[in-house]
Short mmCIF file of C-alpha atoms in Angstrom, two decimals:
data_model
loop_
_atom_site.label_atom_id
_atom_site.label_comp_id
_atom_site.label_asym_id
_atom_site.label_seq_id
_atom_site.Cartn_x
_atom_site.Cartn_y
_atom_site.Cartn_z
CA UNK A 1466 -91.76 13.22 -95.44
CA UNK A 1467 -93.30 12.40 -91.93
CA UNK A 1468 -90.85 10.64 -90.95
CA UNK A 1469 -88.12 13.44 -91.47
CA UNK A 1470 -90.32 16.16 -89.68
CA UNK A 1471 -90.75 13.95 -86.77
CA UNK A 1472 -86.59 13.47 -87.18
CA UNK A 1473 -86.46 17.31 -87.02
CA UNK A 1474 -88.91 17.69 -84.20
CA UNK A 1475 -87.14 15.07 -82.00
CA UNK A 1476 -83.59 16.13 -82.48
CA UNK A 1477 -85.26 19.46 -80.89
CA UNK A 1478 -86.87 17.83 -78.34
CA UNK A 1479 -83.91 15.94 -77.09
CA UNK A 1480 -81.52 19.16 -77.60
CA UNK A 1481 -83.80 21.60 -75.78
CA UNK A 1482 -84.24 19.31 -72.69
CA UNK A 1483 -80.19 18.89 -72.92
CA UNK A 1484 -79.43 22.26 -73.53
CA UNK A 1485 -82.13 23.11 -70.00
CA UNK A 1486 -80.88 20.20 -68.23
CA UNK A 1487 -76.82 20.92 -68.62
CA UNK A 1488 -77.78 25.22 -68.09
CA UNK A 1489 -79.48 24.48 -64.91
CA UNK A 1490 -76.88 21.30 -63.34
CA UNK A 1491 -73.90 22.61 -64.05
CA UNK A 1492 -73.96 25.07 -61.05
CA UNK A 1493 -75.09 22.16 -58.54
CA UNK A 1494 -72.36 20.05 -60.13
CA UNK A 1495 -69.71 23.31 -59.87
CA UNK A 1496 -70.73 23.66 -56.08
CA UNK A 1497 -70.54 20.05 -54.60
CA UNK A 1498 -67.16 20.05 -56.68
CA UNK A 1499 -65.41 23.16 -54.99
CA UNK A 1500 -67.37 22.37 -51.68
CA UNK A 1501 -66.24 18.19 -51.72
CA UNK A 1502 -62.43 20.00 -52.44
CA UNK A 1503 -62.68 23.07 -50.53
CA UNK A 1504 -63.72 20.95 -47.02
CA UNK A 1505 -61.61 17.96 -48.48
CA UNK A 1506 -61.86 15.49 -44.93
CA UNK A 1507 -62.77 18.80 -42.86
CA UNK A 1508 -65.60 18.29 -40.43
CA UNK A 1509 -68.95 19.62 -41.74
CA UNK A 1510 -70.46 22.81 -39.67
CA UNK A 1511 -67.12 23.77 -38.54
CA UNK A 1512 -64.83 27.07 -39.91
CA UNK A 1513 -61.60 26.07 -41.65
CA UNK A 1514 -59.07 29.22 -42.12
CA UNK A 1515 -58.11 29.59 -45.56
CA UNK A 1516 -54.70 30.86 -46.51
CA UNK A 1517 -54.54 34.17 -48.36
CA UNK A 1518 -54.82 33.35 -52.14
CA UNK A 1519 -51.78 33.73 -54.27
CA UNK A 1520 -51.45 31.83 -58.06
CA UNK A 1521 -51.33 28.12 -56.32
CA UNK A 1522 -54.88 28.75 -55.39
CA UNK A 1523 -56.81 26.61 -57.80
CA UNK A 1524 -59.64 25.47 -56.60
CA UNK A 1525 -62.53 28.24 -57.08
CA UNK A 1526 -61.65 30.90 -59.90
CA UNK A 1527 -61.13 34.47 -59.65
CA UNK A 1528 -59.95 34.07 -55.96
CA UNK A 1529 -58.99 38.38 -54.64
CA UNK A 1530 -55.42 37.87 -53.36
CA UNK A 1531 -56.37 40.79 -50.82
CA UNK A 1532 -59.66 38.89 -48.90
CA UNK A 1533 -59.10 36.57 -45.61
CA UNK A 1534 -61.66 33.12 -46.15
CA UNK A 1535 -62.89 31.13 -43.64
CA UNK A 1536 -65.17 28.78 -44.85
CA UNK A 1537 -67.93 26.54 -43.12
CA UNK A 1538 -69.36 23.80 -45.09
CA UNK A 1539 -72.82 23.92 -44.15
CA UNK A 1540 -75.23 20.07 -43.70
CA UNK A 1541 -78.44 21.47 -42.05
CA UNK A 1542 -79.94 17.58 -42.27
CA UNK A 1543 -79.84 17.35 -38.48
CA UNK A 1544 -80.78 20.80 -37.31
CA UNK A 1545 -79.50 24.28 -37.22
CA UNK A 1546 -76.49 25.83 -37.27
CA UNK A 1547 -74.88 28.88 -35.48
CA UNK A 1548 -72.38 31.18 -37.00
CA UNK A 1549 -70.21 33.87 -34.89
CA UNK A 1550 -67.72 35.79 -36.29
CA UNK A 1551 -65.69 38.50 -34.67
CA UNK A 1552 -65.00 41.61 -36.97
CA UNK A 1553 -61.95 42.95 -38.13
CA UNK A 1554 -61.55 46.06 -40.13
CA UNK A 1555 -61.84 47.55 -42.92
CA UNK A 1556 -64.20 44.74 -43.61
CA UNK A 1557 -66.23 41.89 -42.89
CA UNK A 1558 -69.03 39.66 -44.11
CA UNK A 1559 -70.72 36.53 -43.35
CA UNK A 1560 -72.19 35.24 -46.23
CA UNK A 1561 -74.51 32.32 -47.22
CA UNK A 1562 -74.77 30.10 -50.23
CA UNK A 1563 -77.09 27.48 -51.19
CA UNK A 1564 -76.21 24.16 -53.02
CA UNK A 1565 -77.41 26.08 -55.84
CA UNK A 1566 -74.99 28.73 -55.82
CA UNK A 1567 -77.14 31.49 -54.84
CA UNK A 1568 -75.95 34.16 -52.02
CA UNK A 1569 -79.38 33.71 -49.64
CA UNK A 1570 -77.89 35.68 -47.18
CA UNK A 1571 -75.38 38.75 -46.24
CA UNK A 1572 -74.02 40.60 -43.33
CA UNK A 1573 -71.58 43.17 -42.88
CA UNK A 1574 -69.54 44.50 -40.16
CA UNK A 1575 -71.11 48.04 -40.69
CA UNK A 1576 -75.01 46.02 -40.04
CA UNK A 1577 -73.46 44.31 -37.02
CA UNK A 1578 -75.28 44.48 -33.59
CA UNK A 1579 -72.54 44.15 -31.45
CA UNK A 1580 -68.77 43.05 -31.73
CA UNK A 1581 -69.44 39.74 -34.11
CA UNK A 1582 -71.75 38.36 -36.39
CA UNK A 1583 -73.73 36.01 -35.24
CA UNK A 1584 -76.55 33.75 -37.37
CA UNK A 1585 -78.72 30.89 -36.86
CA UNK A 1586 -78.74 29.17 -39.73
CA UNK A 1587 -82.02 27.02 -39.89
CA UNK A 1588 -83.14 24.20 -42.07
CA UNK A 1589 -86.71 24.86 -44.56
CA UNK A 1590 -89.49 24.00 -42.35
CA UNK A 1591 -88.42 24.17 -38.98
CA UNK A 1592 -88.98 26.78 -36.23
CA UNK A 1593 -85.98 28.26 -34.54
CA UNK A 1594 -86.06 27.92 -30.63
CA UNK A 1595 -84.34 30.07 -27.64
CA UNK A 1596 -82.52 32.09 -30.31
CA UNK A 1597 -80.63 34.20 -28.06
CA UNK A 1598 -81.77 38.38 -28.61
CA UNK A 1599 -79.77 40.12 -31.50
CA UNK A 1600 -78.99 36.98 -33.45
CA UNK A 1601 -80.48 36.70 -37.01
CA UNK A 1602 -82.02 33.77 -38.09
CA UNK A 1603 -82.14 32.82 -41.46
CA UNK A 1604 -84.09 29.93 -43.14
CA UNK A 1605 -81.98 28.02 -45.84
CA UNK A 1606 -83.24 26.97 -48.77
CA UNK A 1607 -81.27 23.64 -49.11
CA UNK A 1608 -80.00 21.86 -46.40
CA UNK A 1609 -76.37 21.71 -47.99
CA UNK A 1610 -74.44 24.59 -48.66
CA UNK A 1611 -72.13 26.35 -47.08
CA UNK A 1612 -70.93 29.88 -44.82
CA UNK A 1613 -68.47 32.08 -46.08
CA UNK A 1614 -66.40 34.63 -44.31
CA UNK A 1615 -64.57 37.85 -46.20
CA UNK A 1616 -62.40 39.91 -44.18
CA UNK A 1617 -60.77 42.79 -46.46
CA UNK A 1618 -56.54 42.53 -45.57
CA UNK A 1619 -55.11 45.85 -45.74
CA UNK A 1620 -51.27 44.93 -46.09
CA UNK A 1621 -49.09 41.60 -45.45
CA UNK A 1622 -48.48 43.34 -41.83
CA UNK A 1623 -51.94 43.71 -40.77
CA UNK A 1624 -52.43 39.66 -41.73
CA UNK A 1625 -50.94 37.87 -38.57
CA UNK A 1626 -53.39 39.74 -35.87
CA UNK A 1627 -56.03 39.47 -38.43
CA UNK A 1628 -55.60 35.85 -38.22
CA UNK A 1629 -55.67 35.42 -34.64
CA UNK A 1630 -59.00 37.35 -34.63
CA UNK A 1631 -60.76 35.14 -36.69
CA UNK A 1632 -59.51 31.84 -35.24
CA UNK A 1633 -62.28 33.01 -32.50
CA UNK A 1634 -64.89 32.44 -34.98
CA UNK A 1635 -67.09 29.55 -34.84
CA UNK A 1636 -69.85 27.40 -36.78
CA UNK A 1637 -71.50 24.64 -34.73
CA UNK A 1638 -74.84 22.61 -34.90
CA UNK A 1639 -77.38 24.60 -32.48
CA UNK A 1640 -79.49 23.57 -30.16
CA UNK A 1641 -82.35 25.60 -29.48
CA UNK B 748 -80.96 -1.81 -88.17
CA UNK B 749 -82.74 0.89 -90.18
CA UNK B 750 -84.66 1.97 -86.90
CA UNK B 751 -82.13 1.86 -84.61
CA UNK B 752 -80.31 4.24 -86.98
CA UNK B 753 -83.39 6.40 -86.98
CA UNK B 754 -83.99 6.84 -83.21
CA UNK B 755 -79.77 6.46 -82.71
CA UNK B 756 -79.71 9.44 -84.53
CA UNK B 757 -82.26 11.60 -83.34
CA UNK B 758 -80.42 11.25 -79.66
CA UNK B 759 -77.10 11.97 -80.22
CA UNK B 760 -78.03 14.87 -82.68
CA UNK B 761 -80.19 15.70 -79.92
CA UNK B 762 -77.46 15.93 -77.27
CA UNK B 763 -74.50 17.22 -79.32
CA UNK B 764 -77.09 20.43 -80.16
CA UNK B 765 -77.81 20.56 -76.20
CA UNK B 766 -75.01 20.35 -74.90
CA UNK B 767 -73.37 22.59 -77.70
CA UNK B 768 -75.61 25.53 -77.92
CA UNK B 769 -75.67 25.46 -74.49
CA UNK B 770 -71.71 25.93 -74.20
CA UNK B 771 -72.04 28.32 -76.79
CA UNK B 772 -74.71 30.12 -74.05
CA UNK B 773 -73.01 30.40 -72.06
CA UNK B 774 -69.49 31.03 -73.46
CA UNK B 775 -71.52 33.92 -75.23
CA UNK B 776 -70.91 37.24 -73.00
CA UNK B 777 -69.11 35.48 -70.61
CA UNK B 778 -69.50 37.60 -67.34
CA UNK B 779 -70.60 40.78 -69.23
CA UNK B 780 -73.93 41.09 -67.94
CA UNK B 781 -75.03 44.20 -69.67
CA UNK B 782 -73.58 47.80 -68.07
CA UNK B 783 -70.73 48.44 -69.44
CA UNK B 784 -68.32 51.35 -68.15
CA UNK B 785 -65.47 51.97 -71.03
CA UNK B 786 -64.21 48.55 -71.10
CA UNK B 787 -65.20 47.90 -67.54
CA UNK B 788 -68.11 45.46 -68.21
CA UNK B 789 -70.70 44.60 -65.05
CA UNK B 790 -74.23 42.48 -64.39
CA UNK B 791 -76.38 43.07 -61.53
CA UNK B 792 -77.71 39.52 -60.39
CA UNK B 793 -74.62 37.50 -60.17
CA UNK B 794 -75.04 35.37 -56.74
CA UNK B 795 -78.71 36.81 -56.60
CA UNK B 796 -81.53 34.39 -56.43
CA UNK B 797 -83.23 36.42 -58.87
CA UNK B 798 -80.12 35.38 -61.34
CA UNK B 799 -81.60 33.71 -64.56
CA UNK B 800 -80.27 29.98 -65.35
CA UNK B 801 -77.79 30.92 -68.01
CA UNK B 802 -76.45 33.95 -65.59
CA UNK B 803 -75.68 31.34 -62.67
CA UNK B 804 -74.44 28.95 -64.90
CA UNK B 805 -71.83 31.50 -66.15
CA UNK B 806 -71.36 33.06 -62.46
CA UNK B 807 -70.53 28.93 -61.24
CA UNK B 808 -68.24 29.13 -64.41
CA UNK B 809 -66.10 32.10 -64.17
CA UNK B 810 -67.41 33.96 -60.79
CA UNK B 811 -68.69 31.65 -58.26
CA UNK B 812 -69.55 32.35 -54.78
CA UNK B 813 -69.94 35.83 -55.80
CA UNK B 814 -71.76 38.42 -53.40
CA UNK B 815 -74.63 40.36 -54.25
CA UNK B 816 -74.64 44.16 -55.47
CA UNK B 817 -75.53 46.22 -52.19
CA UNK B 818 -72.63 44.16 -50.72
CA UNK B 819 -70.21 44.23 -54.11
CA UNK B 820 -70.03 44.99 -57.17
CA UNK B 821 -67.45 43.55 -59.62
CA UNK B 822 -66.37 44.85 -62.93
CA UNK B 823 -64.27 43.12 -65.50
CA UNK B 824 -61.68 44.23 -67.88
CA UNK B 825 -60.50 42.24 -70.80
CA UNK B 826 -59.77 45.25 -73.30
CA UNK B 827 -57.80 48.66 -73.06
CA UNK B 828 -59.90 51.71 -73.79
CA UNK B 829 -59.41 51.21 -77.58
CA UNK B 830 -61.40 48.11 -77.37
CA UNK B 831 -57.88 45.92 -77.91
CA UNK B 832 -57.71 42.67 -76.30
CA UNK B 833 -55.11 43.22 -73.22
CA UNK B 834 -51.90 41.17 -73.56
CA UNK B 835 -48.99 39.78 -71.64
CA UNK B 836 -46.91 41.39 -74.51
CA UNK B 837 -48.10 44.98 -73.65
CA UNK B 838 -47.41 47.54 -70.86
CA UNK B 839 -50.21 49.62 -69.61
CA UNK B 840 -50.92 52.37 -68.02
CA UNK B 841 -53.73 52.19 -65.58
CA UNK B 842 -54.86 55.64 -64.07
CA UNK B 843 -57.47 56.18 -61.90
CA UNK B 844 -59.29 57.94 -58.36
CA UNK B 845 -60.55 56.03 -55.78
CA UNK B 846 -63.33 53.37 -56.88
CA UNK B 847 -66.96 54.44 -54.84
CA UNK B 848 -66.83 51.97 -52.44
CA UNK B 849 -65.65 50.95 -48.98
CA UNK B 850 -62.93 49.69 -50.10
CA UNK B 851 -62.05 48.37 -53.36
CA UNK B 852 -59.23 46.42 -55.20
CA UNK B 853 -58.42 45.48 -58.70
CA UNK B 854 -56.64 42.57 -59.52
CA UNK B 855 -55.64 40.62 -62.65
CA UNK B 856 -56.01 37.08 -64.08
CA UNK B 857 -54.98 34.99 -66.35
CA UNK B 858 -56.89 33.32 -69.17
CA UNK B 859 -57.69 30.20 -67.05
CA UNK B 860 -59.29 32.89 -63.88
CA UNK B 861 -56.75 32.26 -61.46
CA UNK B 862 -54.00 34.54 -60.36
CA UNK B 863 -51.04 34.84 -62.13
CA UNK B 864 -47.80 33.45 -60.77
CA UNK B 865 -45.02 36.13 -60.56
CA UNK B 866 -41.69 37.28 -58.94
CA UNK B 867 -43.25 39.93 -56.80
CA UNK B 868 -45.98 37.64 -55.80
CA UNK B 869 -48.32 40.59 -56.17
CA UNK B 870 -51.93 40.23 -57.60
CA UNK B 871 -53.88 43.42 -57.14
CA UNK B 872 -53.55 46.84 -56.31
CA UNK B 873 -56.13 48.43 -53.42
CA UNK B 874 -57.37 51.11 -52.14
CA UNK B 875 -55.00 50.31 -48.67
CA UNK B 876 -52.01 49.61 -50.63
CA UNK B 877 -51.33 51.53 -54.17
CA UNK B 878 -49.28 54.24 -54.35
CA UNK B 879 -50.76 57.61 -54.82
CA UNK B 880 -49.68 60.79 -56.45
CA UNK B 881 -49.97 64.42 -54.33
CA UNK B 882 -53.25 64.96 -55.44
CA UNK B 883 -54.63 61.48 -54.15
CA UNK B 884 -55.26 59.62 -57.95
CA UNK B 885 -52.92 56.25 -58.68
CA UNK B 886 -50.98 55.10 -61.93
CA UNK B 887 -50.50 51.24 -62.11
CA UNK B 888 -48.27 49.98 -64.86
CA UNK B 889 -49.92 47.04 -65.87
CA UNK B 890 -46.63 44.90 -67.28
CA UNK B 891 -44.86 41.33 -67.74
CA UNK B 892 -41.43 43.79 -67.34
CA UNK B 893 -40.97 45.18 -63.71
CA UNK B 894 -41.63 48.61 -63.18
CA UNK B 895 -40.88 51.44 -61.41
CA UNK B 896 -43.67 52.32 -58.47
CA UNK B 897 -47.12 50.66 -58.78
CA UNK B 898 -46.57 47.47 -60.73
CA UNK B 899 -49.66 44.67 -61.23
CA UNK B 900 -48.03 41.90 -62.88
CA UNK B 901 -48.91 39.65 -65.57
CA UNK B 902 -47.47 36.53 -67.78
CA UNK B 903 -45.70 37.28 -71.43
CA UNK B 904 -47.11 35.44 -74.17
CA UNK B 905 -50.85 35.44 -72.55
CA UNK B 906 -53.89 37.42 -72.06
CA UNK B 907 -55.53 38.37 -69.32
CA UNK B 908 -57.75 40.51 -67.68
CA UNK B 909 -58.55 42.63 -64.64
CA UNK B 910 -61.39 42.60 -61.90
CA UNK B 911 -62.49 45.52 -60.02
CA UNK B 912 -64.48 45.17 -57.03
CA UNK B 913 -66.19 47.41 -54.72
CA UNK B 914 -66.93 46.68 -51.52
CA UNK B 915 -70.17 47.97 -50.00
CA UNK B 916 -70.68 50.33 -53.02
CA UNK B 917 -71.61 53.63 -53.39
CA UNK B 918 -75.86 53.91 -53.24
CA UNK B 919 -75.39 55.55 -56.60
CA UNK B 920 -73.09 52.74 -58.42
CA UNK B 921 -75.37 49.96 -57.06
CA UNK B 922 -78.41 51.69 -58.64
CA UNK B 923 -76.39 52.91 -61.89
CA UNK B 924 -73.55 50.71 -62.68
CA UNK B 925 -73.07 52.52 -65.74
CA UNK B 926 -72.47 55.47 -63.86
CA UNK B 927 -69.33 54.44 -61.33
CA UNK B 928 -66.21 55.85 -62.42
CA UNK B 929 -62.99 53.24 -63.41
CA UNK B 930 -60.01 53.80 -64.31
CA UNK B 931 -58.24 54.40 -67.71
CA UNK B 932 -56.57 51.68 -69.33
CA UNK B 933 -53.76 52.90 -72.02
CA UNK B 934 -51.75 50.69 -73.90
CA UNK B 935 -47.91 52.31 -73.49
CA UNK B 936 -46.00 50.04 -75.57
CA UNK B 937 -45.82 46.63 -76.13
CA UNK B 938 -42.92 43.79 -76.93
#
């Protein structure tokens, strides 16, 4: 009898911690997945333009066919990072994610000071320096993650000036 | 032998339950994450830090890198307004009025979340580029068959379904999602 209640009782030990531990890694496993394919050999803490989605676009689901990427793969292990993106209409947004999935951070063009976006991204635990006046700075809370940039394409026409506008953006270590 | 047997057994009962109640979790709603417009199903906390472990396990699964609701919102579509699963083998009639948003889109996928491949090579339909009758509202003929005016196509033979987002929302759709207006989704006919 004890001896099949302590069977019962450790089958739901063991399944509970599995069930918590496979809930709570599969989004870090997800993210270093699409982030390892997504910057392939691409420098870290530098933009790379992505193509406009169409149906050979495979690597992070529910891609919108209609949204201009540029992603930065973020490693804040030897200090911070600066982000500054020139806007384009309709739409624009600088967005951050940690290695965790979550969005920690979100700009738009509408909440812009000036012409671009522009972000100092700094690691947990250390103290920005000389930010320059109307940056944000935000404090990430993992040191790997990454930046990415939505700009809303209103037509196939409007893409090739688009493009050339956000070639001007750029993500580069800081230094304070 | 009789031991090994024991403790053998209470592991790998042990993980197979894990690991399947937790697919089952998470497979369970899928990206409906509680309002619920018509067929138009939305959550509130996907890519929020405030997003429980079984929503960002299911945002990293069918949603990931998603933005947060004061910056989008994103509603998803896998049934007509009857309830019906929506087909490949069907035509439908979407008909709607500008989403409350910046600027919004809708666009469909296939069962696997990607786009699907097709002649026209279009995806979505948007506020900048559908179509619009004289007094401003859209029809979309959601088909595998080409059609005449707005056409969003999808693949014969498969399901599918269709995601609308808004960008920069409306102040009252972010606080009510229940209360943002979508369009209708009428099965015409079907093959």
């Amino acid at each position: 009898m004890k001896r099949i209640l302590t069977f019962i009782v450790g089958v739901a030990i063991v399944a509970g911690a599995v069930h918590v531990a496979t809930v709570q890694a599969l989004p870090r496993v997800i993210m270093a997945k699409v982030m390892s394919a997504i910057a392939g050999d691409a420098e870290v803490n530098k933009f790379v333009e992505m193509p406009l989605a169409t149906a050979a676009a495979r690597r992070v689901v529910r891609p919108s066919p209609d949204l201009a990427y540029s992603v930065c793969i973020l490693d804040l292990s030897k200090g911070a990072v600066r982000v500054q993106v020139p806007l384009t209409g309709p739409y624009t947004s600088v967005a951050l994610y940690s290695s965790t999935t979550d969005n920690y951070f979100v700009r738009n063009d509408r909440e812009a000071k000036g012409k671009e976006l522009d972000v100092v991204i700094v690691p947990k635990g250390a103290a920005p320096a000389n930010v320059p006046e109307g940056t944000d700075v935000v404090t990430a809370p993992t040191a790997k993650g990454l930046v990415l940039v939505r700009r809303v394409v209103e037509s196939a026409e409007a893409f090739p000036a688009l493009d050339e506008v956000r070639k001007k953006g750029t993500c580069a270590p800081f230094q304070g | 032998m009789k031991r090994f047997a024991y403790w053998g057994g209470i592991i790998v009962l042990g993980l197979a339950l894990g690991v399947g109640s937790a697919a089952f979790m998470l497979r369970l709603g899928a990206l409906d994450g509680g309002y619920s417009v018509g067929p138009w199903k939305t959550g509130t906390d996907f890519g929020s830090a405030n997003a429980d472990m079984y929503t960002r396990a299911r945002v990293a699964l069918y949603g990931l890198l998603a933005l947060d609701r004061k910056e989008t919102m994103y509603y998803t579509a896998s049934t007509d307004d009857a309830g019906k699963p929506l087909s490949g083998d069907c035509t439908y009639v979407v008909e709607g009025k500008d989403l409350a948003a910046r600027w919004w889109s809708v666009t469909a996928y296939g069962p696997d979340s990607f786009l699907i491949p097709n002649e026209a090579n279009v995806y979505s339909f948007a506020k900048t580029t559908v179509k619009r009758e004289a007094d401003g509202h859209y029809i979309v003929r959601v088909s595998a068959d080409r059609q005449e005016g707005n056409w969003l196509p999808v693949k014969r033979g498969q399901s599918f379904d269709m995601t609308a987002r808004f960008y920069n929302p409306d102040a009252e759709v972010s606080a009510a999602p229940a209360s943002a207006e979508l369009p209708r989704i009428t099965k015409e006919s079907c093959k």
